[in-house]
């Protein structure tokens, strides 16, 4: 039994879609969330840079004495998960594997679209891993770089957002896809609009519920569950603009975020 916290990171507020599910699934645990808001977006950055940022984020969280790390960012999972698992001596879970498992269970006709950042689509991690389960699947990967900005800028209900969604999803109109994977933790905030655009016959999947189930399973397996239910506030850290994070974050989680601390020292970590 283990009373240490669970660390979670993303490039910004997107990882809170995973955090929300973690809070619901594991109400007895204590979480420390880091949003790298100074360096968002990760999606257009090189593999090397994404790996470096991910290692720096993990170092900060490991220094907080966490017992497990959740990489709540598809871009970081795609490029850096294996590296993080090699470097750090704690269990580390990403968001891609749970997402793929869910899609594989859901699709009937094996025509699957994957929406993600440029970095995630370029890595081909989704494409390759779906094929491991479904070698005959037809996969339509689409990079949607503007989605992250729409979410971070609170443009979810702006009319321009629907137009941008229609533009990105246009190529899917001519294909018989039955499943769409949201391969970015920011995208669940656009899920209703995406579902409306695609129609009822298409299942839209995001990684948060399956990722939270995985974390719960692993805590059980490794005997890392808390002995006593957590009574402290969860902790939030960002690398820029705590107020902006707090406003969007509270709306997204549907609960007050008591403290968002600004982290300024971690960028000086030399590796
Ligand atoms: N939320 C991150 C993901 O899941 C990406 C956002 C970004 O481009 O920084 O990929």
GROMACS .gro file of C-alpha atoms and ligand atoms in nm:
model
  281
    1UNK     CA    1   0.000   0.000   0.000
    2UNK     CA    2   0.134   0.333  -0.109
    3UNK     CA    3   0.036   0.685  -0.014
    4UNK     CA    4   0.252   0.865  -0.270
    5UNK     CA    5   0.088   1.066  -0.552
    6UNK     CA    6   0.034   0.982  -0.917
    7UNK     CA    7   0.197   1.223  -1.164
    8UNK     CA    8   0.026   1.328  -1.488
    9UNK     CA    9   0.161   1.553  -1.764
   10UNK     CA   10   0.055   1.706  -2.093
   11UNK     CA   11   0.164   2.005  -2.297
   12UNK     CA   12  -0.135   2.203  -2.165
   13UNK     CA   13  -0.497   2.162  -2.057
   14UNK     CA   14  -0.567   1.863  -2.285
   15UNK     CA   15  -0.438   1.612  -2.032
   16UNK     CA   16  -0.712   1.728  -1.798
   17UNK     CA   17  -0.954   1.520  -2.007
   18UNK     CA   18  -0.757   1.219  -1.878
   19UNK     CA   19  -0.721   1.371  -1.531
   20UNK     CA   20  -1.101   1.410  -1.507
   21UNK     CA   21  -1.148   1.041  -1.572
   22UNK     CA   22  -0.868   0.949  -1.330
   23UNK     CA   23  -1.035   1.155  -1.056
   24UNK     CA   24  -1.364   0.974  -1.117
   25UNK     CA   25  -1.215   0.625  -1.139
   26UNK     CA   26  -0.969   0.666  -0.852
   27UNK     CA   27  -1.126   0.912  -0.604
   28UNK     CA   28  -0.906   0.785  -0.321
   29UNK     CA   29  -0.577   0.874  -0.497
   30UNK     CA   30  -0.379   1.201  -0.492
   31UNK     CA   31  -0.264   1.350  -0.824
   32UNK     CA   32   0.001   1.602  -0.929
   33UNK     CA   33  -0.063   1.746  -1.277
   34UNK     CA   34   0.188   1.935  -1.488
   35UNK     CA   35   0.085   2.130  -1.800
   36UNK     CA   36   0.379   2.255  -2.006
   37UNK     CA   37   0.192   2.566  -2.117
   38UNK     CA   38   0.510   2.763  -2.195
   39UNK     CA   39   0.610   2.517  -2.465
   40UNK     CA   40   0.275   2.406  -2.608
   41UNK     CA   41   0.213   2.288  -2.879
   42UNK     CA   42   0.424   1.974  -2.885
   43UNK     CA   43   0.247   1.853  -3.200
   44UNK     CA   44   0.461   2.042  -3.452
   45UNK     CA   45   0.795   1.988  -3.275
   46UNK     CA   46   1.069   1.743  -3.371
   47UNK     CA   47   1.097   1.399  -3.209
   48UNK     CA   48   1.415   1.505  -3.029
   49UNK     CA   49   1.249   1.811  -2.877
   50UNK     CA   50   0.940   1.616  -2.770
   51UNK     CA   51   1.164   1.358  -2.601
   52UNK     CA   52   1.363   1.630  -2.424
   53UNK     CA   53   1.051   1.810  -2.299
   54UNK     CA   54   0.898   1.481  -2.184
   55UNK     CA   55   1.211   1.385  -1.990
   56UNK     CA   56   1.221   1.726  -1.823
   57UNK     CA   57   0.854   1.702  -1.728
   58UNK     CA   58   0.906   1.352  -1.589
   59UNK     CA   59   1.211   1.462  -1.388
   60UNK     CA   60   1.003   1.735  -1.224
   61UNK     CA   61   0.724   1.494  -1.134
   62UNK     CA   62   0.957   1.219  -1.017
   63UNK     CA   63   1.120   1.478  -0.789
   64UNK     CA   64   0.775   1.518  -0.629
   65UNK     CA   65   0.810   1.155  -0.521
   66UNK     CA   66   0.532   1.010  -0.739
   67UNK     CA   67   0.462   0.635  -0.745
   68UNK     CA   68   0.339   0.623  -1.107
   69UNK     CA   69   0.343   0.851  -1.412
   70UNK     CA   70   0.065   0.897  -1.667
   71UNK     CA   71   0.177   1.056  -1.994
   72UNK     CA   72  -0.157   1.224  -2.077
   73UNK     CA   73  -0.033   1.342  -2.415
   74UNK     CA   74  -0.044   1.137  -2.733
   75UNK     CA   75   0.244   1.326  -2.893
   76UNK     CA   76   0.471   1.262  -2.594
   77UNK     CA   77   0.350   0.901  -2.570
   78UNK     CA   78   0.419   0.842  -2.941
   79UNK     CA   79   0.775   0.973  -2.927
   80UNK     CA   80   0.897   0.947  -2.570
   81UNK     CA   81   0.711   0.674  -2.377
   82UNK     CA   82   0.971   0.402  -2.435
   83UNK     CA   83   1.255   0.637  -2.346
   84UNK     CA   84   1.082   0.744  -2.024
   85UNK     CA   85   1.015   0.382  -1.929
   86UNK     CA   86   1.387   0.307  -1.971
   87UNK     CA   87   1.507   0.608  -1.771
   88UNK     CA   88   1.272   0.615  -1.474
   89UNK     CA   89   1.225   0.345  -1.220
   90UNK     CA   90   0.848   0.381  -1.172
   91UNK     CA   91   0.555   0.245  -1.376
   92UNK     CA   92   0.478   0.480  -1.667
   93UNK     CA   93   0.157   0.460  -1.871
   94UNK     CA   94   0.077   0.637  -2.198
   95UNK     CA   95  -0.256   0.708  -2.366
   96UNK     CA   96  -0.210   0.537  -2.702
   97UNK     CA   97  -0.231   0.169  -2.609
   98UNK     CA   98  -0.565   0.202  -2.424
   99UNK     CA   99  -0.704   0.405  -2.714
  100UNK     CA  100  -0.609   0.141  -2.969
  101UNK     CA  101  -0.745  -0.145  -2.759
  102UNK     CA  102  -1.081   0.032  -2.741
  103UNK     CA  103  -1.089   0.101  -3.116
  104UNK     CA  104  -1.004  -0.259  -3.199
  105UNK     CA  105  -1.293  -0.377  -2.979
  106UNK     CA  106  -1.530  -0.121  -3.133
  107UNK     CA  107  -1.478  -0.137  -3.510
  108UNK     CA  108  -1.692  -0.376  -3.712
  109UNK     CA  109  -1.573  -0.303  -4.066
  110UNK     CA  110  -1.206  -0.226  -3.975
  111UNK     CA  111  -1.213   0.116  -4.141
  112UNK     CA  112  -1.065   0.341  -3.876
  113UNK     CA  113  -0.970   0.709  -3.885
  114UNK     CA  114  -0.708   0.851  -3.649
  115UNK     CA  115  -0.708   1.222  -3.569
  116UNK     CA  116  -0.395   1.357  -3.402
  117UNK     CA  117  -0.124   1.620  -3.399
  118UNK     CA  118   0.130   1.628  -3.680
  119UNK     CA  119   0.385   1.466  -3.448
  120UNK     CA  120   0.157   1.177  -3.354
  121UNK     CA  121   0.046   1.109  -3.711
  122UNK     CA  122   0.405   1.137  -3.837
  123UNK     CA  123   0.525   0.884  -3.578
  124UNK     CA  124   0.288   0.622  -3.728
  125UNK     CA  125   0.252   0.465  -3.384
  126UNK     CA  126  -0.127   0.442  -3.421
  127UNK     CA  127  -0.110   0.307  -3.775
  128UNK     CA  128   0.149   0.039  -3.686
  129UNK     CA  129  -0.014  -0.074  -3.363
  130UNK     CA  130  -0.366  -0.098  -3.502
  131UNK     CA  131  -0.224  -0.323  -3.774
  132UNK     CA  132  -0.076  -0.553  -3.508
  133UNK     CA  133  -0.430  -0.635  -3.391
  134UNK     CA  134  -0.608  -0.595  -3.724
  135UNK     CA  135  -0.364  -0.663  -4.010
  136UNK     CA  136  -0.633  -0.600  -4.273
  137UNK     CA  137  -0.758  -0.274  -4.129
  138UNK     CA  138  -0.784   0.034  -4.350
  139UNK     CA  139  -0.657   0.334  -4.157
  140UNK     CA  140  -0.709   0.702  -4.236
  141UNK     CA  141  -0.467   0.919  -4.040
  142UNK     CA  142  -0.544   1.294  -4.035
  143UNK     CA  143  -0.330   1.560  -3.866
  144UNK     CA  144  -0.548   1.838  -3.720
  145UNK     CA  145  -0.296   2.091  -3.584
  146UNK     CA  146  -0.547   2.372  -3.529
  147UNK     CA  147  -0.763   2.172  -3.286
  148UNK     CA  148  -0.520   2.219  -2.996
  149UNK     CA  149  -0.527   2.597  -3.035
  150UNK     CA  150  -0.907   2.606  -3.054
  151UNK     CA  151  -0.924   2.424  -2.721
  152UNK     CA  152  -0.647   2.622  -2.548
  153UNK     CA  153  -0.805   2.950  -2.663
  154UNK     CA  154  -1.155   2.848  -2.546
  155UNK     CA  155  -1.289   2.853  -2.902
  156UNK     CA  156  -1.484   2.529  -2.859
  157UNK     CA  157  -1.820   2.701  -2.907
  158UNK     CA  158  -1.707   2.947  -3.174
  159UNK     CA  159  -1.867   2.906  -3.520
  160UNK     CA  160  -1.519   2.895  -3.679
  161UNK     CA  161  -1.448   2.572  -3.496
  162UNK     CA  162  -1.719   2.379  -3.680
  163UNK     CA  163  -1.584   2.504  -4.014
  164UNK     CA  164  -1.232   2.390  -3.924
  165UNK     CA  165  -1.363   2.049  -3.813
  166UNK     CA  166  -1.551   2.012  -4.142
  167UNK     CA  167  -1.239   2.102  -4.336
  168UNK     CA  168  -1.019   1.845  -4.158
  169UNK     CA  169  -1.280   1.570  -4.178
  170UNK     CA  170  -1.372   1.632  -4.542
  171UNK     CA  171  -1.152   1.344  -4.676
  172UNK     CA  172  -1.350   1.098  -4.461
  173UNK     CA  173  -1.675   1.171  -4.645
  174UNK     CA  174  -1.588   0.927  -4.921
  175UNK     CA  175  -1.476   0.643  -4.697
  176UNK     CA  176  -1.689   0.392  -4.505
  177UNK     CA  177  -1.521   0.447  -4.167
  178UNK     CA  178  -1.711   0.323  -3.862
  179UNK     CA  179  -1.463   0.429  -3.591
  180UNK     CA  180  -1.269   0.749  -3.527
  181UNK     CA  181  -0.989   0.760  -3.272
  182UNK     CA  182  -0.922   1.091  -3.101
  183UNK     CA  183  -0.543   1.063  -3.088
  184UNK     CA  184  -0.486   1.381  -2.889
  185UNK     CA  185  -0.601   1.451  -2.535
  186UNK     CA  186  -0.722   1.798  -2.634
  187UNK     CA  187  -0.971   1.660  -2.886
  188UNK     CA  188  -1.236   1.515  -2.648
  189UNK     CA  189  -1.339   1.877  -2.591
  190UNK     CA  190  -1.443   1.886  -2.956
  191UNK     CA  191  -1.602   1.541  -2.943
  192UNK     CA  192  -1.966   1.655  -2.965
  193UNK     CA  193  -1.897   1.862  -3.275
  194UNK     CA  194  -1.690   1.585  -3.435
  195UNK     CA  195  -1.967   1.331  -3.364
  196UNK     CA  196  -2.228   1.562  -3.513
  197UNK     CA  197  -2.018   1.608  -3.825
  198UNK     CA  198  -1.956   1.234  -3.873
  199UNK     CA  199  -2.306   1.108  -3.800
  200UNK     CA  200  -2.447   0.845  -3.564
  201UNK     CA  201  -2.306   0.543  -3.751
  202UNK     CA  202  -1.949   0.640  -3.651
  203UNK     CA  203  -1.809   0.564  -3.302
  204UNK     CA  204  -1.578   0.836  -3.171
  205UNK     CA  205  -1.330   0.707  -2.916
  206UNK     CA  206  -1.102   0.886  -2.672
  207UNK     CA  207  -0.842   0.734  -2.445
  208UNK     CA  208  -0.945   0.878  -2.109
  209UNK     CA  209  -1.178   0.600  -1.977
  210UNK     CA  210  -0.958   0.309  -2.086
  211UNK     CA  211  -0.644   0.485  -1.968
  212UNK     CA  212  -0.796   0.538  -1.622
  213UNK     CA  213  -0.900   0.171  -1.608
  214UNK     CA  214  -0.541   0.072  -1.697
  215UNK     CA  215  -0.402   0.289  -1.417
  216UNK     CA  216  -0.648   0.131  -1.170
  217UNK     CA  217  -0.550  -0.219  -1.286
  218UNK     CA  218  -0.181  -0.146  -1.251
  219UNK     CA  219  -0.219   0.005  -0.904
  220UNK     CA  220  -0.392  -0.317  -0.802
  221UNK     CA  221  -0.143  -0.548  -0.966
  222UNK     CA  222   0.160  -0.370  -0.821
  223UNK     CA  223  -0.001  -0.323  -0.482
  224UNK     CA  224   0.036   0.053  -0.511
  225UNK     CA  225  -0.313   0.162  -0.403
  226UNK     CA  226  -0.336   0.418  -0.126
  227UNK     CA  227  -0.386   0.277   0.220
  228UNK     CA  228  -0.594   0.579   0.330
  229UNK     CA  229  -0.820   0.788   0.103
  230UNK     CA  230  -0.661   1.117   0.000
  231UNK     CA  231  -0.782   1.428   0.185
  232UNK     CA  232  -0.550   1.688   0.027
  233UNK     CA  233  -0.618   1.908  -0.275
  234UNK     CA  234  -0.469   1.779  -0.597
  235UNK     CA  235  -0.170   1.985  -0.711
  236UNK     CA  236  -0.142   2.160  -1.046
  237UNK     CA  237   0.174   2.306  -1.198
  238UNK     CA  238   0.222   2.491  -1.526
  239UNK     CA  239   0.521   2.647  -1.698
  240UNK     CA  240   0.326   2.961  -1.799
  241UNK     CA  241   0.010   3.161  -1.719
  242UNK     CA  242  -0.146   2.981  -1.419
  243UNK     CA  243  -0.460   3.198  -1.431
  244UNK     CA  244  -0.547   3.100  -1.790
  245UNK     CA  245  -0.491   2.734  -1.703
  246UNK     CA  246  -0.709   2.764  -1.393
  247UNK     CA  247  -1.001   2.920  -1.583
  248UNK     CA  248  -1.007   2.660  -1.862
  249UNK     CA  249  -0.915   2.381  -1.622
  250UNK     CA  250  -1.202   2.447  -1.381
  251UNK     CA  251  -1.449   2.455  -1.667
  252UNK     CA  252  -1.310   2.133  -1.803
  253UNK     CA  253  -1.293   1.941  -1.476
  254UNK     CA  254  -1.621   2.087  -1.352
  255UNK     CA  255  -1.466   2.149  -1.011
  256UNK     CA  256  -1.252   2.420  -0.852
  257UNK     CA  257  -0.877   2.399  -0.896
  258UNK     CA  258  -0.747   2.545  -0.572
  259UNK     CA  259  -0.385   2.604  -0.658
  260UNK     CA  260  -0.201   2.633  -0.983
  261UNK     CA  261   0.169   2.695  -0.929
  262UNK     CA  262   0.406   2.841  -1.183
  263UNK     CA  263   0.713   2.634  -1.243
  264UNK     CA  264   1.001   2.837  -1.376
  265UNK     CA  265   1.312   2.648  -1.276
  266UNK     CA  266   1.270   2.323  -1.467
  267UNK     CA  267   1.385   2.463  -1.801
  268UNK     CA  268   1.734   2.499  -1.659
  269UNK     CA  269   1.768   2.129  -1.590
  270UNK     CA  270   2.067   2.006  -1.785
  271UNK     CA  271   2.041   1.650  -1.909
  272LIG     N1  272  -0.253   1.701  -2.590
  272LIG     C1  273  -0.142   1.664  -2.671
  272LIG     C2  274  -0.164   1.527  -2.734
  272LIG     O1  275  -0.238   1.446  -2.681
  272LIG     C3  276  -0.092   1.752  -2.780
  272LIG     C4  277  -0.107   1.895  -2.783
  272LIG     C5  278   0.012   1.964  -2.844
  272LIG     O2  279   0.026   1.970  -2.968
  272LIG     O3  280   0.091   2.010  -2.763
  272LIG     O4  281  -0.106   1.497  -2.835
   0.00000   0.00000   0.00000
